[in-house]
Amino acid sequence: MVKLFNQLPPAGTPITGSELFRIAKASLSGSADDIFERAIKAHTAACSCFLLSSGRASLAIALQALAQLYDGKKNEVVIPAYTCFTVPASAAKSHLKMRIVDIDPMTLDFDFRKLSEIDLSRTAAIVGCNLLGILDNWSKLRSIASANGAFLIDDAAQALGARSEFGIAGTMGDVGIFSFGRGKNLSLYSGGAIITSNERISSVISHMMAKIPRPSIFSELATLAKIVMYSVLINPRVYWLPASIPFLGLGKTIYDPGFDIGGLGVVRRHAGRILLDKLDSINMRRRENARKLAIIANEGDRFRIPGYCEPNIPAYLRLPVLCATKAIRDNAIRELQRNGISASSMYPSTVRQISGIEEHLASDEVDYPGAQTVVDRMLVLPTHPMLADSDIQKIIKCLRNIN
Ligand SMILES: Cc1ncc(COP(=O)(O)O)c(C=O)c1O
C-alpha cells in the first residue's frame, strides 16, 4: 500500500526536545562568545574559524580573499562540472571566471586526466567539493595546485565530520568551508564556516569579516523558531506536509549569485556547539545505513555505488546510486517515492548547462560527459539516522523489482 502520510525526508539532522531546550536556554542567556568557533577549531585542528550565514557566503568570502592575495593577477577558479549550483553562484558573486572540469562518475571527484590538461596559469583557486561526503583525492589535488601556484579550497559543505586517508574533511586545502544548511551533516537550518591555518589568508578574511553584519534580535528569534519548526517537520510522520507544498521548493536547486552575506547569530552558534557533540554518532549511522543499502550493487550490473569502499565507507550525506540506464533511474525514483521514500536525482543539469552562466566562464567548452552521465543516471537515497531497518528493506525490495 502507498503510505501518503509517512514520508522519509531525503536528508537531515534530528534534533531532540532536550537539545532544543538547551539551545533556547543558552541563547536566551546572552552572548555566545566564540564557543562554536572553538569547537570547530578543536574538531579540525585549524588555527582560524569564521562563521557566516551560509556555506555559499563562506565560499564567496574565501574566494574573494584568495583572489585579493593574487592582487588581480589571477582571476579564475576551477570547479567540477557536476556540483551544487551554489558553488558557481559563489564564484560569480566573487567576480571570478570559472573553468569547469569534468568529473569521474564513479568517484564524483574531478576527472584528473582532464584537470591535468587544462590551462591553470590564471587559476587563483581550485575547489574540491567532496560530493555527498565522498572525499576527493586531496593528494592529487595538492600536487596539481602547488605545481600551478593555485590555492586549494576544501569545500566540505557535504562532508562535515568525514575522514579519509588524506585527513579530515575541510582541512585538506589552504581554506576549508562547511555548510550548516537544511539537509547537511549538522543542520542549523542555515549557516556556514570557513577554516584556515594559513596566516595570510586568515588576516585577509579577518578584515573582510569586520564589515559583515550580524543578525538583529528579530532575526535571532526567527532563527530559533525555524530550528524548532525544522526539528518537528523533519519527522517522517510530518515531513509529507512541507514536501507536498510546492512553493516551499524543498530539494530545489537554484542558481542565484545575488545571495546575502551575513554573520552567524547567537542562536545558531549555541545550536552548533550543542549539536556538534553528536556529529560522529550521526555519521556512523550514515555509514552503517549506506553499508546495508549498498548490497544492491552486488546483485547484477544495474546499480553501482560511487565512492563505496569497504571497510572505509564514506559518511554518505545521501547514498548515490548510478543506474545502468536513465530509464532504470527514473523508474526507481518513481517507485521509491510511491513507497514514501524521498529518493531523487540530485542536480538537474551540469554546471555548464545552468542558464545565465556563460558570461562567467573562462572557456567555451560545452561537453562534460562524466557529469552528464551523473545527471542522467544517478539517484540518491537517504542515509540519515531516521532511516529504520524496515525502510532499508523496503528500498532494497523496490530496487530489486525495477526493470
Ligand atoms: C558543495 C557545496 N558547496 C557549497 C554549498 C553552499 O552551502 P549553503 O547551502 O549553506 O549555502 C553547498 C550546499 O549544498 C554545497 O553542496
CSV table of C-alpha atoms and ligand atoms in Angstrom, one decimal:
chain,number,residue,atom,x,y,z
A,1,MET,CA,0.0,0.0,0.0
A,2,VAL,CA,1.2,3.5,-0.7
A,3,LYS,CA,1.8,5.5,2.5
A,4,LEU,CA,0.8,9.0,1.7
A,5,PHE,CA,1.1,10.3,5.2
A,6,ASN,CA,4.5,8.9,6.1
A,7,GLN,CA,7.4,10.2,4.1
A,8,LEU,CA,11.1,9.9,4.9
A,9,PRO,CA,13.0,13.2,4.4
A,10,PRO,CA,15.9,12.9,1.9
A,11,ALA,CA,18.4,14.1,4.5
A,12,GLY,CA,18.6,16.0,7.8
A,13,THR,CA,19.9,16.1,11.4
A,14,PRO,CA,17.3,15.0,14.0
A,15,ILE,CA,17.1,17.5,16.9
A,16,THR,CA,15.6,16.2,20.2
A,17,GLY,CA,13.4,18.1,22.6
A,18,SER,CA,16.1,18.3,25.2
A,19,GLU,CA,18.6,19.7,22.7
A,20,LEU,CA,16.0,22.3,21.7
A,21,PHE,CA,15.6,23.3,25.3
A,22,ARG,CA,19.4,23.6,25.8
A,23,ILE,CA,19.7,25.7,22.6
A,24,ALA,CA,16.9,28.0,23.7
A,25,LYS,CA,18.2,28.3,27.3
A,26,ALA,CA,21.8,29.0,26.1
A,27,SER,CA,20.6,31.5,23.5
A,28,LEU,CA,18.4,33.5,25.9
A,29,SER,CA,21.2,33.6,28.5
A,30,GLY,CA,23.1,36.0,26.1
A,31,SER,CA,26.4,36.1,24.3
A,32,ALA,CA,27.8,33.0,22.5
A,33,ASP,CA,31.4,34.4,22.6
A,34,ASP,CA,33.4,32.1,20.4
A,35,ILE,CA,32.1,28.8,21.6
A,36,PHE,CA,31.2,27.4,18.2
A,37,GLU,CA,34.4,28.7,16.6
A,38,ARG,CA,36.5,27.0,19.3
A,39,ALA,CA,34.5,23.7,18.9
A,40,ILE,CA,35.1,23.7,15.1
A,41,LYS,CA,38.8,24.5,15.6
A,42,ALA,CA,39.1,21.6,18.1
A,43,HIS,CA,37.3,19.3,15.7
A,44,THR,CA,39.6,20.3,12.7
A,45,ALA,CA,42.8,21.5,14.4
A,46,ALA,CA,42.5,24.6,12.2
A,47,CYS,CA,44.1,27.9,13.6
A,48,SER,CA,41.2,30.2,12.5
A,49,CYS,CA,37.5,29.8,12.0
A,50,PHE,CA,35.0,32.4,10.7
A,51,LEU,CA,31.2,31.9,11.0
A,52,LEU,CA,28.8,33.1,8.3
A,53,SER,CA,25.2,33.0,7.3
A,54,SER,CA,25.6,30.1,4.8
A,55,GLY,CA,28.0,27.8,3.1
A,56,ARG,CA,27.7,29.9,-0.1
A,57,ALA,CA,28.6,33.1,1.8
A,58,SER,CA,31.6,31.2,3.3
A,59,LEU,CA,32.7,30.1,-0.2
A,60,ALA,CA,32.3,33.5,-1.7
A,61,ILE,CA,34.4,35.2,1.1
A,62,ALA,CA,37.1,32.5,0.8
A,63,LEU,CA,37.3,33.0,-3.0
A,64,GLN,CA,37.4,36.8,-2.6
A,65,ALA,CA,40.2,36.6,0.0
A,66,LEU,CA,42.3,34.3,-2.3
A,67,ALA,CA,41.7,36.5,-5.3
A,68,GLN,CA,42.8,39.5,-3.2
A,69,LEU,CA,46.0,37.7,-2.3
A,70,TYR,CA,46.8,37.4,-6.1
A,71,ASP,CA,46.1,41.2,-6.4
A,72,GLY,CA,44.1,40.7,-9.7
A,73,LYS,CA,46.9,38.7,-11.4
A,74,LYS,CA,44.8,35.5,-11.3
A,75,ASN,CA,41.0,35.8,-11.8
A,76,GLU,CA,39.9,32.2,-12.5
A,77,VAL,CA,38.5,29.4,-10.3
A,78,VAL,CA,38.4,25.7,-11.2
A,79,ILE,CA,35.2,23.9,-10.2
A,80,PRO,CA,33.7,20.5,-11.0
A,81,ALA,CA,31.2,20.1,-13.9
A,82,TYR,CA,28.7,18.5,-11.5
A,83,THR,CA,28.2,20.1,-8.1
A,84,CYS,CA,25.7,22.2,-6.1
A,85,PHE,CA,24.7,25.3,-8.1
A,86,THR,CA,25.7,27.4,-5.1
A,87,VAL,CA,29.3,26.7,-6.0
A,88,PRO,CA,29.2,28.5,-9.4
A,89,ALA,CA,26.9,31.1,-7.7
A,90,SER,CA,29.7,31.9,-5.2
A,91,ALA,CA,32.3,32.1,-8.0
A,92,ALA,CA,30.1,34.5,-10.0
A,93,LYS,CA,29.4,36.6,-6.8
A,94,SER,CA,33.2,36.8,-6.4
A,95,HIS,CA,33.7,38.1,-10.0
A,96,LEU,CA,35.9,35.1,-10.8
A,97,LYS,CA,35.8,33.4,-14.2
A,98,MET,CA,35.0,29.7,-13.9
A,99,ARG,CA,37.0,26.9,-15.5
A,100,ILE,CA,34.7,23.9,-15.4
A,101,VAL,CA,36.4,20.4,-15.3
A,102,ASP,CA,34.6,17.1,-15.9
A,103,ILE,CA,34.1,14.6,-13.2
A,104,ASP,CA,34.5,10.8,-12.9
A,105,PRO,CA,31.0,9.3,-12.3
A,106,MET,CA,32.5,6.5,-10.1
A,107,THR,CA,34.2,8.9,-7.7
A,108,LEU,CA,32.2,12.1,-8.2
A,109,ASP,CA,35.6,13.7,-7.9
A,110,PHE,CA,37.4,15.6,-10.7
A,111,ASP,CA,38.4,13.6,-13.8
A,112,PHE,CA,42.2,14.0,-13.1
A,113,ARG,CA,43.2,13.4,-16.7
A,114,LYS,CA,41.0,16.4,-17.8
A,115,LEU,CA,42.2,18.5,-14.9
A,116,SER,CA,45.9,17.9,-15.8
A,117,GLU,CA,45.1,19.0,-19.4
A,118,ILE,CA,43.6,22.5,-18.7
A,119,ASP,CA,45.4,25.8,-18.6
A,120,LEU,CA,45.8,26.7,-14.9
A,121,SER,CA,48.1,29.7,-15.3
A,122,ARG,CA,45.3,32.2,-14.3
A,123,THR,CA,43.8,30.0,-11.6
A,124,ALA,CA,43.6,31.6,-8.2
A,125,ALA,CA,41.8,28.6,-6.6
A,126,ILE,CA,40.7,25.0,-7.3
A,127,VAL,CA,37.5,24.0,-5.4
A,128,GLY,CA,37.1,20.3,-4.5
A,129,CYS,CA,33.5,19.6,-3.4
A,130,ASN,CA,33.7,16.1,-1.7
A,131,LEU,CA,30.2,15.4,-3.1
A,132,LEU,CA,27.8,13.5,-0.8
A,133,GLY,CA,30.7,13.1,1.8
A,134,ILE,CA,32.9,11.1,-0.6
A,135,LEU,CA,36.3,12.8,0.0
A,136,ASP,CA,38.2,13.9,-3.1
A,137,ASN,CA,41.7,12.8,-3.9
A,138,TRP,CA,43.4,15.6,-2.0
A,139,SER,CA,46.9,14.2,-2.6
A,140,LYS,CA,46.4,14.6,-6.3
A,141,LEU,CA,44.7,17.9,-5.9
A,142,ARG,CA,47.5,19.3,-3.8
A,143,SER,CA,50.2,18.4,-6.2
A,144,ILE,CA,48.3,19.9,-9.2
A,145,ALA,CA,47.6,23.1,-7.2
A,146,SER,CA,51.1,23.5,-6.0
A,147,ALA,CA,52.6,22.8,-9.4
A,148,ASN,CA,50.5,25.7,-10.8
A,149,GLY,CA,50.7,28.1,-7.9
A,150,ALA,CA,46.9,27.9,-7.2
A,151,PHE,CA,45.2,27.8,-3.8
A,152,LEU,CA,43.0,24.9,-2.9
A,153,ILE,CA,39.6,25.2,-1.3
A,154,ASP,CA,38.4,22.1,0.5
A,155,ASP,CA,34.6,22.6,0.2
A,156,ALA,CA,33.3,20.2,2.9
A,157,ALA,CA,29.7,21.6,2.8
A,158,GLN,CA,28.5,18.0,2.3
A,159,ALA,CA,31.3,16.3,4.3
A,160,LEU,CA,31.5,17.7,7.9
A,161,GLY,CA,33.0,15.1,10.2
A,162,ALA,CA,34.1,12.8,7.3
A,163,ARG,CA,37.7,11.4,7.3
A,164,SER,CA,39.8,9.6,4.7
A,165,GLU,CA,43.4,8.5,4.4
A,166,PHE,CA,44.2,12.1,3.3
A,167,GLY,CA,42.8,13.7,6.6
A,168,ILE,CA,39.7,15.4,8.0
A,169,ALA,CA,37.2,17.0,5.6
A,170,GLY,CA,37.6,20.7,5.3
A,171,THR,CA,41.3,20.7,6.4
A,172,MET,CA,43.0,19.5,3.2
A,173,GLY,CA,43.2,22.7,1.3
A,174,ASP,CA,44.5,26.2,2.1
A,175,VAL,CA,41.0,27.0,3.1
A,176,GLY,CA,38.1,24.8,4.1
A,177,ILE,CA,34.4,25.6,4.1
A,178,PHE,CA,31.4,24.0,5.8
A,179,SER,CA,27.6,24.4,5.4
A,180,PHE,CA,25.0,24.1,8.2
A,181,GLY,CA,22.1,24.3,5.8
A,182,ARG,CA,19.0,22.1,5.9
A,183,GLY,CA,19.9,18.5,5.0
A,184,LYS,CA,23.6,18.8,5.9
A,185,ASN,CA,25.6,16.6,8.3
A,186,LEU,CA,25.0,19.2,11.0
A,187,SER,CA,22.0,21.4,10.3
A,188,LEU,CA,21.3,24.7,12.0
A,189,TYR,CA,18.6,25.4,9.3
A,190,SER,CA,21.3,27.7,7.7
A,191,GLY,CA,24.8,28.7,8.3
A,192,GLY,CA,28.4,28.2,7.2
A,193,ALA,CA,32.0,28.4,8.3
A,194,ILE,CA,35.5,29.0,6.9
A,195,ILE,CA,38.6,27.4,8.4
A,196,THR,CA,42.2,28.0,7.6
A,197,SER,CA,45.6,27.6,9.2
A,198,ASN,CA,47.3,30.0,6.7
A,199,GLU,CA,48.0,33.3,8.5
A,200,ARG,CA,47.9,35.5,5.3
A,201,ILE,CA,44.6,34.1,4.3
A,202,SER,CA,43.3,34.4,7.9
A,203,SER,CA,44.3,38.0,8.1
A,204,VAL,CA,42.6,39.0,4.8
A,205,ILE,CA,39.4,37.2,5.9
A,206,SER,CA,39.5,38.9,9.4
A,207,HIS,CA,39.5,42.3,7.7
A,208,MET,CA,36.6,41.2,5.5
A,209,MET,CA,34.6,39.8,8.4
A,210,ALA,CA,34.8,43.2,10.3
A,211,LYS,CA,32.4,44.7,7.7
A,212,ILE,CA,29.9,41.8,7.7
A,213,PRO,CA,26.7,42.5,9.7
A,214,ARG,CA,25.5,40.2,12.5
A,215,PRO,CA,21.7,39.3,12.6
A,216,SER,CA,19.3,41.5,14.5
A,217,ILE,CA,17.4,40.3,17.6
A,218,PHE,CA,14.3,39.8,15.5
A,219,SER,CA,16.1,37.6,13.1
A,220,GLU,CA,17.6,35.7,16.1
A,221,LEU,CA,14.1,34.9,17.3
A,222,ALA,CA,13.0,33.9,13.8
A,223,THR,CA,16.1,31.6,13.7
A,224,LEU,CA,15.1,29.9,17.0
A,225,ALA,CA,11.5,29.4,15.6
A,226,LYS,CA,12.9,28.0,12.4
A,227,ILE,CA,15.1,25.5,14.2
A,228,VAL,CA,12.1,24.4,16.3
A,229,MET,CA,10.0,24.1,13.2
A,230,TYR,CA,12.7,22.2,11.3
A,231,SER,CA,13.1,19.7,14.2
A,232,VAL,CA,9.4,18.9,14.0
A,233,LEU,CA,8.9,18.9,10.2
A,234,ILE,CA,11.8,16.5,9.6
A,235,ASN,CA,9.9,13.8,11.4
A,236,PRO,CA,8.8,11.2,8.8
A,237,ARG,CA,5.2,11.3,10.1
A,238,VAL,CA,5.1,15.1,9.4
A,239,TYR,CA,7.5,15.6,6.5
A,240,TRP,CA,4.9,14.7,3.8
A,241,LEU,CA,3.3,18.1,4.7
A,242,PRO,CA,6.1,20.5,3.8
A,243,ALA,CA,7.2,18.1,1.0
A,244,SER,CA,3.7,18.5,-0.7
A,245,ILE,CA,3.7,22.3,-0.6
A,246,PRO,CA,5.4,23.3,-4.0
A,247,PHE,CA,6.2,26.9,-3.1
A,248,LEU,CA,8.5,25.9,-0.3
A,249,GLY,CA,10.7,24.5,-3.0
A,250,LEU,CA,12.2,21.7,-0.8
A,251,GLY,CA,15.0,20.0,-2.6
A,252,LYS,CA,15.1,22.5,-5.5
A,253,THR,CA,18.5,23.6,-6.8
A,254,ILE,CA,18.6,27.2,-7.7
A,255,TYR,CA,21.5,29.2,-9.2
A,256,ASP,CA,21.4,32.7,-7.7
A,257,PRO,CA,24.6,34.8,-7.3
A,258,GLY,CA,22.6,37.5,-5.6
A,259,PHE,CA,22.6,35.9,-2.2
A,260,ASP,CA,23.3,37.8,1.0
A,261,ILE,CA,26.4,37.6,3.0
A,262,GLY,CA,26.0,37.9,6.8
A,263,GLY,CA,27.4,36.7,10.1
A,264,LEU,CA,26.2,33.8,12.2
A,265,GLY,CA,24.0,34.8,15.1
A,266,VAL,CA,24.0,33.7,18.8
A,267,VAL,CA,21.2,31.1,18.4
A,268,ARG,CA,23.0,29.1,15.7
A,269,ARG,CA,26.3,29.4,17.5
A,270,HIS,CA,24.8,27.7,20.6
A,271,ALA,CA,22.9,25.2,18.5
A,272,GLY,CA,26.1,24.4,16.5
A,273,ARG,CA,28.1,23.9,19.7
A,274,ILE,CA,25.5,21.6,21.2
A,275,LEU,CA,24.8,19.5,18.0
A,276,LEU,CA,28.5,19.1,17.1
A,277,ASP,CA,28.7,16.6,20.1
A,278,LYS,CA,26.6,14.1,18.2
A,279,LEU,CA,28.1,14.6,14.7
A,280,ASP,CA,30.3,11.5,15.0
A,281,SER,CA,27.5,9.2,16.0
A,282,ILE,CA,25.2,10.6,13.3
A,283,ASN,CA,27.9,10.0,10.7
A,284,MET,CA,28.5,6.5,12.0
A,285,ARG,CA,24.8,5.7,11.4
A,286,ARG,CA,25.0,7.1,7.9
A,287,ARG,CA,27.9,4.7,7.2
A,288,GLU,CA,26.0,1.8,8.6
A,289,ASN,CA,22.9,2.6,6.6
A,290,ALA,CA,25.0,3.0,3.5
A,291,ARG,CA,26.6,-0.4,4.0
A,292,LYS,CA,23.2,-2.1,4.3
A,293,LEU,CA,21.8,-0.3,1.2
A,294,ALA,CA,24.9,-1.0,-0.9
A,295,ILE,CA,24.0,-4.6,-1.0
A,296,ILE,CA,22.0,-3.9,-4.2
A,297,ALA,CA,25.3,-3.2,-6.0
A,298,ASN,CA,26.3,-6.8,-5.6
A,299,GLU,CA,23.2,-8.1,-7.4
A,300,GLY,CA,24.0,-7.7,-11.1
A,301,ASP,CA,25.2,-4.7,-13.0
A,302,ARG,CA,22.2,-2.4,-12.8
A,303,PHE,CA,23.4,-0.4,-9.8
A,304,ARG,CA,26.8,0.9,-8.8
A,305,ILE,CA,27.7,3.0,-5.7
A,306,PRO,CA,30.1,5.8,-6.4
A,307,GLY,CA,32.9,6.1,-3.8
A,308,TYR,CA,31.9,2.9,-2.0
A,309,CYS,CA,35.0,1.3,-0.4
A,310,GLU,CA,35.0,-1.4,2.3
A,311,PRO,CA,35.9,-1.0,5.1
A,312,ASN,CA,36.4,2.8,4.9
A,313,ILE,CA,32.8,3.6,3.8
A,314,PRO,CA,32.3,7.4,3.3
A,315,ALA,CA,30.0,9.2,5.7
A,316,TYR,CA,27.5,9.5,2.8
A,317,LEU,CA,25.2,12.5,3.3
A,318,ARG,CA,23.0,10.6,0.9
A,319,LEU,CA,23.8,7.4,-0.9
A,320,PRO,CA,24.5,7.9,-4.7
A,321,VAL,CA,23.3,5.0,-6.9
A,322,LEU,CA,24.5,5.1,-10.5
A,323,CYS,CA,21.9,3.1,-12.6
A,324,ALA,CA,22.7,1.3,-15.8
A,325,THR,CA,20.3,3.4,-17.8
A,326,LYS,CA,18.3,6.6,-17.4
A,327,ALA,CA,15.0,4.6,-17.7
A,328,ILE,CA,16.0,2.4,-14.7
A,329,ARG,CA,16.9,5.5,-12.7
A,330,ASP,CA,13.6,7.2,-13.5
A,331,ASN,CA,11.6,4.1,-12.7
A,332,ALA,CA,13.4,3.6,-9.5
A,333,ILE,CA,12.8,7.1,-8.3
A,334,ARG,CA,9.1,6.9,-9.2
A,335,GLU,CA,8.7,3.5,-7.4
A,336,LEU,CA,10.6,4.6,-4.3
A,337,GLN,CA,8.6,7.9,-4.0
A,338,ARG,CA,5.4,5.9,-4.4
A,339,ASN,CA,6.5,4.0,-1.3
A,340,GLY,CA,7.2,7.1,0.8
A,341,ILE,CA,11.0,7.2,0.3
A,342,SER,CA,12.4,10.6,-0.7
A,343,ALA,CA,14.7,9.3,-3.5
A,344,SER,CA,15.6,11.8,-6.2
A,345,SER,CA,18.1,12.7,-8.8
A,346,MET,CA,20.4,15.3,-7.4
A,347,TYR,CA,21.3,18.4,-9.5
A,348,PRO,CA,19.1,18.9,-12.6
A,349,SER,CA,22.0,19.7,-15.1
A,350,THR,CA,25.7,20.0,-15.4
A,351,VAL,CA,27.2,23.3,-14.2
A,352,ARG,CA,27.8,24.3,-17.9
A,353,GLN,CA,24.0,24.0,-18.7
A,354,ILE,CA,22.9,26.5,-16.0
A,355,SER,CA,21.2,29.3,-17.7
A,356,GLY,CA,23.0,32.7,-17.2
A,357,ILE,CA,26.4,31.1,-16.5
A,358,GLU,CA,28.0,31.8,-19.9
A,359,GLU,CA,29.3,35.3,-19.0
A,360,HIS,CA,31.2,33.9,-16.1
A,361,LEU,CA,33.1,31.2,-18.0
A,362,ALA,CA,36.8,31.1,-18.8
A,363,SER,CA,36.5,28.6,-21.7
A,364,ASP,CA,33.9,27.8,-24.3
A,365,GLU,CA,33.9,24.0,-23.8
A,366,VAL,CA,30.4,22.6,-23.6
A,367,ASP,CA,30.8,18.8,-23.3
A,368,TYR,CA,31.1,17.2,-19.9
A,369,PRO,CA,30.3,13.5,-20.5
A,370,GLY,CA,31.1,12.4,-17.0
A,371,ALA,CA,28.9,15.0,-15.4
A,372,GLN,CA,26.1,14.3,-18.0
A,373,THR,CA,26.2,10.6,-17.1
A,374,VAL,CA,25.6,11.5,-13.4
A,375,VAL,CA,22.8,14.0,-14.4
A,376,ASP,CA,21.1,11.2,-16.4
A,377,ARG,CA,21.7,8.1,-14.4
A,378,MET,CA,22.3,8.9,-10.7
A,379,LEU,CA,19.7,8.8,-7.9
A,380,VAL,CA,20.3,9.5,-4.2
A,381,LEU,CA,18.9,7.6,-1.2
A,382,PRO,CA,18.5,8.8,2.4
A,383,THR,CA,21.2,7.6,4.9
A,384,HIS,CA,20.2,9.7,7.9
A,385,PRO,CA,19.6,8.2,11.4
A,386,MET,CA,15.8,8.3,10.9
A,387,LEU,CA,16.1,5.6,8.4
A,388,ALA,CA,14.8,2.4,10.0
A,389,ASP,CA,15.8,-1.2,9.0
A,390,SER,CA,12.3,-1.6,7.6
A,391,ASP,CA,12.9,1.4,5.3
A,392,ILE,CA,16.1,-0.1,4.2
A,393,GLN,CA,14.4,-3.4,3.4
A,394,LYS,CA,11.7,-1.5,1.5
A,395,ILE,CA,14.3,0.4,-0.6
A,396,ILE,CA,16.2,-2.8,-1.4
A,397,LYS,CA,12.9,-4.6,-2.4
A,398,CYS,CA,11.9,-1.6,-4.6
A,399,LEU,CA,15.2,-1.6,-6.4
A,400,ARG,CA,15.2,-5.3,-6.9
A,401,ASN,CA,11.9,-5.1,-8.6
A,402,ILE,CA,12.9,-2.3,-11.1
A,403,ASN,CA,13.4,-3.3,-14.7
B,1,LIG,C1,29.4,21.5,-2.4
B,1,LIG,C2,28.6,22.7,-1.8
B,1,LIG,N1,29.3,23.8,-1.6
B,1,LIG,C3,28.6,24.9,-1.0
B,1,LIG,C4,27.3,24.8,-0.7
B,1,LIG,C5,26.6,26.0,-0.1
B,1,LIG,O1,26.0,25.8,1.2
B,1,LIG,P1,24.7,26.6,1.7
B,1,LIG,O2,23.5,25.9,1.1
B,1,LIG,O3,24.8,26.5,3.2
B,1,LIG,O4,24.8,28.0,1.1
B,1,LIG,C6,26.6,23.6,-0.9
B,1,LIG,C7,25.2,23.5,-0.5
B,1,LIG,O5,24.6,22.5,-0.6
B,1,LIG,C8,27.3,22.5,-1.4
B,1,LIG,O6,26.7,21.3,-1.6
